[in-house]
Each structure stands twice: as C-alpha cells, then as structure tokens.
Coordinates of C-alpha atoms in Angstrom, one line a residue:
Chain A
M160 CA 15.1 35.3 -3.9
S161 CA 15.5 31.8 -5.0
V162 CA 18.8 30.5 -6.1
I163 CA 18.8 27.7 -8.7
P164 CA 22.3 26.5 -9.6
R165 CA 23.0 26.9 -13.3
W166 CA 23.9 23.2 -13.7
V167 CA 20.5 22.3 -12.2
L168 CA 18.8 24.5 -14.9
G169 CA 21.0 22.8 -17.5
R170 CA 19.6 19.4 -16.3
L171 CA 16.1 20.6 -16.7
Q172 CA 16.6 21.1 -20.4
Q173 CA 17.7 17.5 -20.9
A174 CA 15.6 14.9 -22.6
A175 CA 12.7 12.9 -21.0
P176 CA 13.5 11.8 -17.4
T177 CA 14.5 8.2 -16.8
D178 CA 12.9 5.9 -14.1
A179 CA 15.8 6.7 -11.8
E180 CA 15.0 10.4 -12.1
T181 CA 11.3 10.0 -11.4
G182 CA 11.3 7.1 -8.8
G183 CA 9.9 4.9 -11.6
Q184 CA 6.8 6.9 -11.8
A185 CA 5.3 9.0 -14.6
G186 CA 5.5 12.8 -14.4
P187 CA 8.2 15.5 -14.2
S188 CA 11.7 14.5 -13.3
D189 CA 13.0 14.7 -9.7
N190 CA 15.4 17.4 -10.8
L191 CA 12.6 19.6 -12.2
L192 CA 10.5 19.2 -9.0
V193 CA 13.5 19.8 -6.8
A194 CA 14.3 23.0 -8.7
R195 CA 10.7 24.2 -8.3
A196 CA 10.7 23.3 -4.6
Q197 CA 14.0 25.1 -4.2
A198 CA 12.2 28.2 -5.6
G199 CA 9.6 27.8 -2.8
D200 CA 6.9 25.8 -4.7
L201 CA 5.3 23.7 -2.0
R202 CA 3.2 21.8 -4.6
A203 CA 6.3 20.6 -6.3
F204 CA 7.6 19.3 -2.9
D205 CA 4.2 17.7 -2.3
S206 CA 4.8 15.7 -5.5
L207 CA 8.2 14.6 -4.3
V208 CA 6.7 13.5 -1.0
E209 CA 4.0 11.6 -2.8
R210 CA 6.6 9.9 -5.0
Y211 CA 8.9 8.8 -2.2
R212 CA 6.9 8.6 1.0
G213 CA 6.3 4.9 0.5
K214 CA 10.0 4.1 0.1
I215 CA 11.0 6.3 3.0
Y216 CA 8.3 4.9 5.3
A217 CA 9.2 1.3 4.2
I218 CA 12.9 1.6 5.0
I219 CA 12.1 3.2 8.4
V220 CA 9.6 0.7 9.4
N221 CA 11.9 -2.2 8.3
L222 CA 14.6 -0.7 10.5
I223 CA 12.7 0.1 13.6
K224 CA 9.6 -2.2 13.6
D225 CA 7.2 0.4 14.9
S226 CA 4.6 1.7 12.5
A227 CA 3.4 4.6 14.6
E228 CA 7.0 5.9 15.2
S229 CA 7.8 5.3 11.6
W230 CA 4.9 7.5 10.5
D231 CA 6.3 10.4 12.7
L232 CA 9.9 9.8 11.6
A233 CA 8.9 9.8 7.9
Q234 CA 7.3 13.1 8.5
D235 CA 10.5 14.4 10.1
V236 CA 12.5 13.2 7.2
F237 CA 10.5 15.2 4.7
L238 CA 10.4 18.2 7.0
K239 CA 14.2 18.1 7.3
A240 CA 14.5 17.6 3.6
W241 CA 12.4 20.7 3.0
K242 CA 14.6 22.8 5.4
A243 CA 17.8 21.5 3.8
L244 CA 16.6 21.7 0.2
P245 CA 18.4 25.0 -0.5
K246 CA 21.7 23.2 0.2
F247 CA 20.9 20.2 -2.0
E248 CA 23.1 20.4 -5.1
A249 CA 22.0 17.2 -6.9
R250 CA 25.5 15.7 -6.8
S251 CA 23.6 12.5 -5.9
Q252 CA 20.1 11.4 -6.8
F253 CA 17.4 13.1 -4.8
Y254 CA 16.1 9.8 -3.5
T255 CA 19.6 8.8 -2.2
W256 CA 19.8 12.2 -0.5
L257 CA 16.4 11.4 1.1
Y258 CA 17.6 8.0 2.2
R259 CA 20.6 9.7 3.8
I260 CA 18.3 12.0 5.8
A261 CA 16.2 9.0 6.8
H262 CA 19.3 7.1 7.9
N263 CA 20.3 10.0 10.1
V264 CA 16.8 10.5 11.5
V265 CA 16.6 6.8 12.4
Y266 CA 20.1 6.8 13.8
D267 CA 19.3 9.7 16.1
W268 CA 16.0 8.1 17.2
M269 CA 17.8 4.8 18.1
R270 CA 20.5 6.7 20.0
K271 CA 17.8 8.5 22.0
R272 CA 15.9 5.3 22.7
K273 CA 19.1 3.6 23.9
S274 CA 19.9 6.5 26.2
R275 CA 16.5 6.1 27.8
G276 CA 17.4 2.6 28.9
P277 CA 17.6 -1.0 27.6
H278 CA 13.9 -1.7 28.3
V279 CA 12.7 0.6 25.6
E280 CA 15.3 -0.9 23.2
E281 CA 14.0 -4.4 23.9
T282 CA 10.4 -3.6 23.1
A283 CA 11.1 -1.4 20.1
I284 CA 13.8 -3.2 18.3
R285 CA 14.5 -6.7 19.4
Q286 CA 12.2 -9.2 17.9
D287 CA 14.1 -12.4 18.7
N288 CA 11.9 -13.2 21.7
I289 CA 8.5 -12.7 20.1
E290 CA 6.0 -15.6 20.2
A291 CA 5.3 -17.5 17.1
G292 CA 2.4 -16.1 15.2
A293 CA 2.6 -12.7 17.0
R294 CA 2.3 -9.6 14.9
T295 CA 5.5 -7.7 14.8
A296 CA 3.9 -4.3 14.2
P297 CA 0.4 -2.9 14.4
R298 CA -0.8 -3.0 10.8
E299 CA -4.0 -3.0 9.0
A300 CA -5.8 -6.3 9.2
I301 CA -4.3 -9.1 7.1
Q302 CA -6.3 -12.2 6.2
P303 CA -5.3 -15.1 8.6
D304 CA -4.2 -17.4 5.8
A305 CA -2.0 -14.8 4.2
Q306 CA -0.6 -13.8 7.6
A307 CA 0.3 -17.3 8.5
E308 CA 1.9 -17.9 5.1
R309 CA 4.0 -14.7 5.2
G310 CA 4.4 -14.6 9.0
E311 CA 6.9 -17.4 9.9
L312 CA 9.8 -16.6 7.6
R313 CA 9.3 -12.9 8.0
E314 CA 9.5 -13.2 11.8
R315 CA 12.6 -15.4 11.6
L316 CA 14.2 -12.7 9.3
D317 CA 13.0 -9.9 11.7
A318 CA 14.4 -11.8 14.7
A319 CA 17.8 -12.3 12.8
L320 CA 18.0 -8.7 11.7
A321 CA 17.3 -7.5 15.2
Q322 CA 20.5 -9.3 16.3
I323 CA 22.9 -7.7 14.0
S324 CA 24.2 -4.1 14.3
E325 CA 22.4 -1.1 13.0
D326 CA 25.0 -0.5 10.4
H327 CA 24.9 -4.0 9.1
R328 CA 21.1 -4.0 9.2
T329 CA 20.9 -0.8 7.3
A330 CA 23.4 -1.9 4.6
I331 CA 21.7 -5.2 3.9
L332 CA 18.2 -3.7 3.7
L333 CA 19.4 -0.9 1.4
K334 CA 21.0 -3.4 -0.8
E335 CA 18.6 -6.3 -0.9
V336 CA 15.3 -4.6 -0.3
Q337 CA 15.7 -1.1 -1.6
G338 CA 18.0 -2.2 -4.4
L339 CA 20.6 0.5 -4.0
K340 CA 24.0 0.2 -5.7
Y341 CA 27.2 0.0 -3.6
H342 CA 28.1 3.7 -4.2
E343 CA 24.6 4.8 -3.4
I344 CA 24.7 2.9 -0.1
A345 CA 28.1 4.5 0.6
D346 CA 26.5 7.9 -0.1
V347 CA 23.5 7.2 2.2
M348 CA 25.6 5.9 5.1
G349 CA 28.3 8.4 4.7
C350 CA 31.1 5.9 4.3
S351 CA 33.5 4.4 1.7
I352 CA 32.5 1.7 -0.7
G353 CA 35.1 -0.5 1.0
T354 CA 33.2 -0.1 4.3
V355 CA 29.9 -0.9 2.5
M356 CA 31.4 -4.1 1.2
S357 CA 32.6 -5.1 4.7
R358 CA 29.2 -4.3 6.2
L359 CA 27.4 -6.4 3.6
F360 CA 29.9 -9.3 4.0
Y361 CA 29.5 -9.4 7.8
A362 CA 25.7 -8.7 7.7
R363 CA 25.2 -11.7 5.4
K364 CA 27.6 -13.9 7.4
K365 CA 25.9 -13.1 10.7
L366 CA 22.4 -13.5 9.3
Q367 CA 23.2 -16.9 7.9
E368 CA 24.7 -18.0 11.2
I369 CA 21.7 -16.8 13.2
L370 CA 19.1 -18.3 10.8
K371 CA 21.0 -21.6 10.8
R372 CA 21.3 -21.6 14.6
N373 CA 17.6 -20.9 15.0
E374 CA 16.7 -23.7 12.7
E375 CA 18.6 -26.2 14.8
Chain B
M45 CA 44.0 -17.8 -3.7
R46 CA 41.9 -16.4 -0.9
L47 CA 38.8 -14.3 -1.6
T48 CA 38.6 -10.8 -0.1
E49 CA 35.4 -9.6 1.5
E50 CA 34.8 -7.4 -1.5
Q51 CA 35.3 -10.2 -4.0
M52 CA 32.9 -12.4 -2.0
V53 CA 30.2 -9.8 -1.9
R54 CA 30.6 -9.0 -5.6
W55 CA 30.6 -12.7 -6.5
L56 CA 27.4 -13.3 -4.4
D57 CA 25.8 -10.3 -6.1
G58 CA 26.8 -11.4 -9.6
E59 CA 28.9 -8.2 -10.0
L60 CA 32.2 -9.7 -11.0
S61 CA 33.7 -9.4 -14.4
D62 CA 33.7 -12.6 -16.6
S63 CA 37.3 -13.4 -15.9
E64 CA 37.0 -12.7 -12.1
R65 CA 33.9 -14.8 -11.9
A66 CA 35.6 -17.7 -13.7
A67 CA 38.5 -17.6 -11.3
V68 CA 36.2 -17.5 -8.2
E69 CA 34.0 -20.3 -9.5
A70 CA 37.0 -22.5 -10.2
L71 CA 37.9 -21.9 -6.6
A72 CA 34.4 -22.6 -5.4
S73 CA 34.1 -25.8 -7.3
A74 CA 36.8 -27.3 -5.1
D75 CA 35.4 -25.8 -1.9
P76 CA 32.1 -27.3 -0.6
E77 CA 32.0 -24.7 2.2
L78 CA 32.1 -21.9 -0.3
Q79 CA 29.4 -23.6 -2.4
A80 CA 27.2 -24.0 0.6
W81 CA 27.7 -20.3 1.5
K82 CA 26.6 -19.2 -2.0
Q83 CA 23.5 -21.4 -1.8
S84 CA 22.4 -20.1 1.5
D85 CA 23.2 -16.6 0.6
D86 CA 21.0 -16.9 -2.5
E87 CA 18.2 -18.1 -0.3
L88 CA 18.7 -15.3 2.2
R89 CA 18.6 -12.6 -0.5
S90 CA 15.6 -14.1 -2.1
A91 CA 13.8 -14.3 1.2
L92 CA 14.6 -10.7 2.1
R93 CA 13.3 -9.4 -1.3
E94 CA 10.2 -11.5 -1.0
R95 CA 9.3 -10.7 2.6
F96 CA 10.2 -7.0 2.9
S97 CA 8.6 -4.3 0.8
A98 CA 10.8 -1.7 -0.9
S99 CA 7.8 0.6 -0.8
E100 CA 4.9 0.7 1.7
E101 CA 2.4 3.5 2.1
P102 CA 2.1 4.8 5.6
A103 CA -1.4 4.4 7.2
Y104 CA -3.7 7.1 6.0
P105 CA -1.4 8.5 3.3
D106 CA -3.7 11.5 2.6
L107 CA -3.5 12.5 6.3
F108 CA 0.3 12.0 6.1
Q109 CA 0.4 14.4 3.2
H110 CA -2.0 16.9 4.8
Q111 CA -0.2 16.9 8.1
L112 CA 3.2 17.4 6.4
R113 CA 1.9 20.2 4.3
R114 CA 0.6 21.9 7.3
R115 CA 4.0 21.6 9.0
L116 CA 5.7 22.9 5.9
E117 CA 3.4 25.9 5.7
E118 CA 4.1 26.7 9.3
E119 CA 7.8 26.4 8.6
A120 CA 7.5 28.6 5.5
T121 CA 5.6 31.4 7.3
R122 CA 7.9 31.4 10.3
P123 CA 10.2 34.5 10.4
R124 CA 13.7 33.6 9.3
G125 CA 16.5 34.2 11.7
W126 CA 20.0 35.1 10.8
K127 CA 21.0 31.4 10.7
Q128 CA 18.5 30.5 8.0
W129 CA 19.6 33.6 6.0
F130 CA 23.2 32.7 6.3
Q131 CA 22.6 29.1 5.2
R132 CA 21.0 30.3 2.0
V133 CA 24.0 32.4 1.0
H134 CA 26.9 30.4 -0.5
P135 CA 30.0 30.9 1.6
F136 CA 32.3 31.4 -1.4
T137 CA 30.1 34.3 -2.6
L138 CA 30.7 36.0 0.7
L139 CA 34.4 35.2 0.8
G140 CA 34.8 36.9 -2.6
L141 CA 33.5 40.2 -1.5
P142 CA 36.0 42.8 -0.1
W143 CA 33.6 44.0 2.6
A144 CA 32.9 40.5 3.8
V145 CA 35.0 40.7 7.0
A146 CA 33.6 44.1 8.0
A147 CA 30.0 43.0 7.2
A148 CA 30.5 39.7 9.1
S149 CA 31.8 41.6 12.2
L150 CA 28.8 44.0 12.0
M151 CA 26.5 41.1 11.6
L152 CA 27.9 39.3 14.6
L153 CA 27.5 42.4 16.6
A154 CA 23.9 42.9 15.4
V155 CA 23.1 39.3 16.1
F156 CA 24.5 39.6 19.6
V157 CA 22.6 42.7 20.4
F158 CA 19.3 41.8 18.8
S159 CA 19.0 38.1 19.1
D160 CA 17.2 38.1 22.4
Q161 CA 14.7 40.7 21.1
H162 CA 14.2 38.7 17.9
R163 CA 13.7 35.5 19.8
E164 CA 10.8 37.0 21.8
K165 CA 9.0 37.8 18.6
M166 CA 9.2 34.2 17.3
P167 CA 5.8 32.5 17.4
V168 CA 5.4 30.0 20.1
L169 CA 2.8 27.3 19.7
S170 CA 0.3 27.3 22.5
S171 CA -0.4 24.0 24.3
V172 CA -4.0 24.4 23.3
A173 CA -3.4 25.3 19.7
A174 CA -5.2 23.3 17.1
A175 CA -3.1 20.3 16.3
S176 CA -4.8 19.3 13.1
A177 CA -7.7 20.3 10.9
Y178 CA -7.9 17.4 8.5
S179 CA -11.1 15.8 7.5
P180 CA -11.3 13.0 4.9
V181 CA -15.1 13.7 4.5
P182 CA -16.0 16.6 2.2
G183 CA -18.3 19.1 3.8
I184 CA -17.1 18.3 7.3
S185 CA -14.3 20.3 9.0
A186 CA -12.3 18.9 11.8
E187 CA -10.2 20.5 14.4
A188 CA -8.3 18.8 17.1
F189 CA -6.7 20.5 20.2
F190 CA -5.5 19.5 23.6
S191 CA -7.8 20.7 26.4
P192 CA -6.0 21.1 29.7
T193 CA -9.4 21.3 31.5
A194 CA -10.5 17.9 30.2
N195 CA -7.0 16.5 30.1
A196 CA -7.9 15.2 26.7
T197 CA -7.4 15.7 23.0
V198 CA -10.7 17.1 21.7
I199 CA -11.8 16.6 18.1
V200 CA -14.4 19.0 16.9
L201 CA -16.4 17.9 13.8
D202 CA -18.4 20.6 12.2
G203 CA -20.9 19.9 9.5
W204 CA -21.8 16.4 10.6
E205 CA -25.3 15.1 9.9
P206 CA -27.5 15.2 13.1
L207 CA -26.8 12.1 15.2
E208 CA -29.4 9.8 16.6
E209 CA -29.5 9.5 20.4
E210 CA -28.5 5.9 20.4
E211 CA -25.4 6.8 18.3
L212 CA -24.3 9.1 21.2
A213 CA -24.3 6.4 23.8
G214 CA -21.0 6.2 25.6
L215 CA -19.7 9.5 24.3
E216 CA -18.8 12.2 26.8
F217 CA -20.0 15.7 26.0
L218 CA -18.0 18.7 27.0
F219 CA -19.4 22.2 27.4
D220 CA -18.2 25.7 28.3
E221 CA -19.3 27.0 31.6
A222 CA -19.1 30.6 30.3
E223 CA -21.7 29.8 27.7
G224 CA -24.3 28.9 30.2
G225 CA -23.8 25.2 31.0
P226 CA -24.4 22.1 29.0
P227 CA -26.1 22.3 25.6
S228 CA -29.6 21.0 25.3
E229 CA -29.9 17.6 23.7
S230 CA -31.3 19.1 20.5
E231 CA -28.4 21.6 20.4
A232 CA -25.9 18.8 20.8
L233 CA -27.5 16.7 18.1
D234 CA -28.1 19.5 15.6
E235 CA -25.1 21.7 15.8
L236 CA -21.8 20.2 17.0
A237 CA -20.6 16.9 18.2
V238 CA -17.7 17.3 20.6
L239 CA -16.0 14.0 21.4
S240 CA -13.6 13.5 24.2
L241 CA -10.9 11.0 23.5
P242 CA -8.2 9.8 25.9
Y243 CA -5.0 11.9 25.4

C-alpha cells in the first residue's frame, strides 16, 4: 500500500510548476514525480534521476576530484534516495534533499578514505602539488587550446579548495557554483544559517589568502 | 562600527537591505582593506562560477541510468524485512493505537525468533552473478560477469556481426572444458565473441 500524504496531493493540484519545482526543465513538477515514485513508480523516479543526475554528479566531482568514484557515489545517492523516499515529506525542495544525501554520502566516503591512511587522501583530494598543465581528473578529451585556456585558473582554484576544510569547501561550492540560498545550504549541511554564514565567511577568507599567497 | 561575519557575507553577496548596504558602503569607503576584500571576493566568486559547472553529466549517462535502474529493480524485488516495514509506518499512527504496546512486544518476540530464519532466505548475490547486461547497440545483448577461473571480468556480446580474423588479433578466447574444448575458428567468429578483460 502506498502512502501519499494529503498535503502532497494538495500540492499536485496546484498550478503549473515553477523552475525550482522542475529543476529548470520542462515536464511534470518534482512533487508530482516524487508522489508517483513514492507510490512505487520506477519510471517517475527515472525522470527525477535524469533531471538531477548532472547536478548531483557535478557537486560530487567538484568535491572529491575523482570522476570514477563520483560516478559510483552519484549512483549511491540515488539508490539511497529511492530507499528513503517513503520518508521524504517535501518540507524542503526535492533537490535540496538530494543534495543533503549527496553531502552525507561524500562525507562518509571521505571519512573512510581518511581512515585508510593519509596516502589515499593525498592522491584523491589534495591538488596543491599537481604539476602545471596536468589533468585533475580523467575526463573525455578536451581540445588542447581550450584545456590550456581553462586549465590554469581552474587548477589554482582546485588547489586552493583542496586546502580548506570539507565543510568550508562544501558551503562555498553550494553557494557559488550550485547557487543555493543560505537556508538551503543550512538544510543540506544540517546546520544553522549562522553556521552557514560563518563557513562562507572563512571559506572566502582562506581561499583569498591561499590564492594571493600562490600568486606571490 | 564593526561588521559581523554575517553582515560581511550578505554585503559581498549583495543581500543587504538598502539601509544596511548604505551603512556598510560608507564604512568601506573609508577602509581600503575592506574595499580590496570586496574586489578580490568579486573576482573569486566570478572565477568559481566560470570554472566550475553546476551541472555535468556523468560519463555514459545512459549506462548510468540503466545501471541505477537495475539496482533499483533488485532493491524493489528484494523481500522486505521487518525494518523496512516499520519504516513505512508512521510512528504516530502506531502510538495512537491501544494495542500498540502488545503488538510491539509480539513483534519483537517474533523478530527475535524468526530473524535468523528470514535472513537465510534473503537472496545473496553470487560472486559470478551477471554484473550488468547493458548494451548501447540495438540488437546486441551484453552480459558481464566475474570469472574466478580466468580471474577476469568477462563480457559476452551476443548478436555481433561476424568478426574478421584480423579484428581478433590480440584478444584472448575463453572456452568451457565441459563443452569439448576450444571452439573452432568459424564457431568463434560466427556465434559468440567472448573477450577477456583485466579485472
């Protein structure tokens, strides 16, 4: 028996979905797809995966710098989301709930990597000792000119991000790259808005210091 | 006036109210250090947005979708244990029922007695079970499994056009001793290509 909360059904009867409710894509709203998926409709969940796999993969790969591991972790995120879907009550947007699962999956992965020893951490996360021009992750072939153009600044940013804490890195990427609002970041990271502000403040401060130091 | 961390962040993000922003900018106009901070923060945020993608498809997105669907279907067909059943029932619903305590006690007893038996019935994936059966080419089915004998992941492609001999150079063919030894060259070419890949 599927249990769809009454207030979710109420939302389904609302007017046309906004961009925030559809991940900026055409089609049924997230709430409608979530309700169908909660009733056991795998195709509805497929649509949600298709809608958000790019964002989830991007935040993971930006955090851990390992495309193969990110592929697996993104799969784990959606598998966990499917398992936890009966408990999702839409108090937050579906995508922030997904980001929260992704944050927890990455956090657990990093903790396990650390417990295996510093060597693994060095190769997987730290990018500050990479050679100029080296690729930071195995990707599909990029044209040499475009790679050179994009490469240098990206690598300096990667190296700087690798030197700040996981919490600071997550907060700044969620804000500046994913474009989440303060309260959404707080929801994803399971902390107060005050803590988010503090993390953003120190993340920016440290990144600026590191980038300035590396320029000198 | 000294800016708090929150005021600083909101100012840098352009999230202050008009009156707050006027106050902070009056302060910044007399503080070169604050102005420099604002300028380099603008550059940093712009660089982050320009160099990092908010959305990036994983490699082989259709395989990603297929693989996940397969895992979800396995999950959906797996017999549900008492934990999964309990998670689907809202706790307040249970608390509101007069028989809840007695039922919970009986359930605990039943779980204690039968959990071991139930666990034995749960499906266990064999180490040689097919890992994937995804093929991006219509008309060709693919199956991958780990072969302990070859110590390799074996990908079986069925429905492939017959391969020319030169196309097979460098590939290692596996065969089943029980089926009478290695296939003839024509059998190998016409029926099934079995490629051995490093595990």
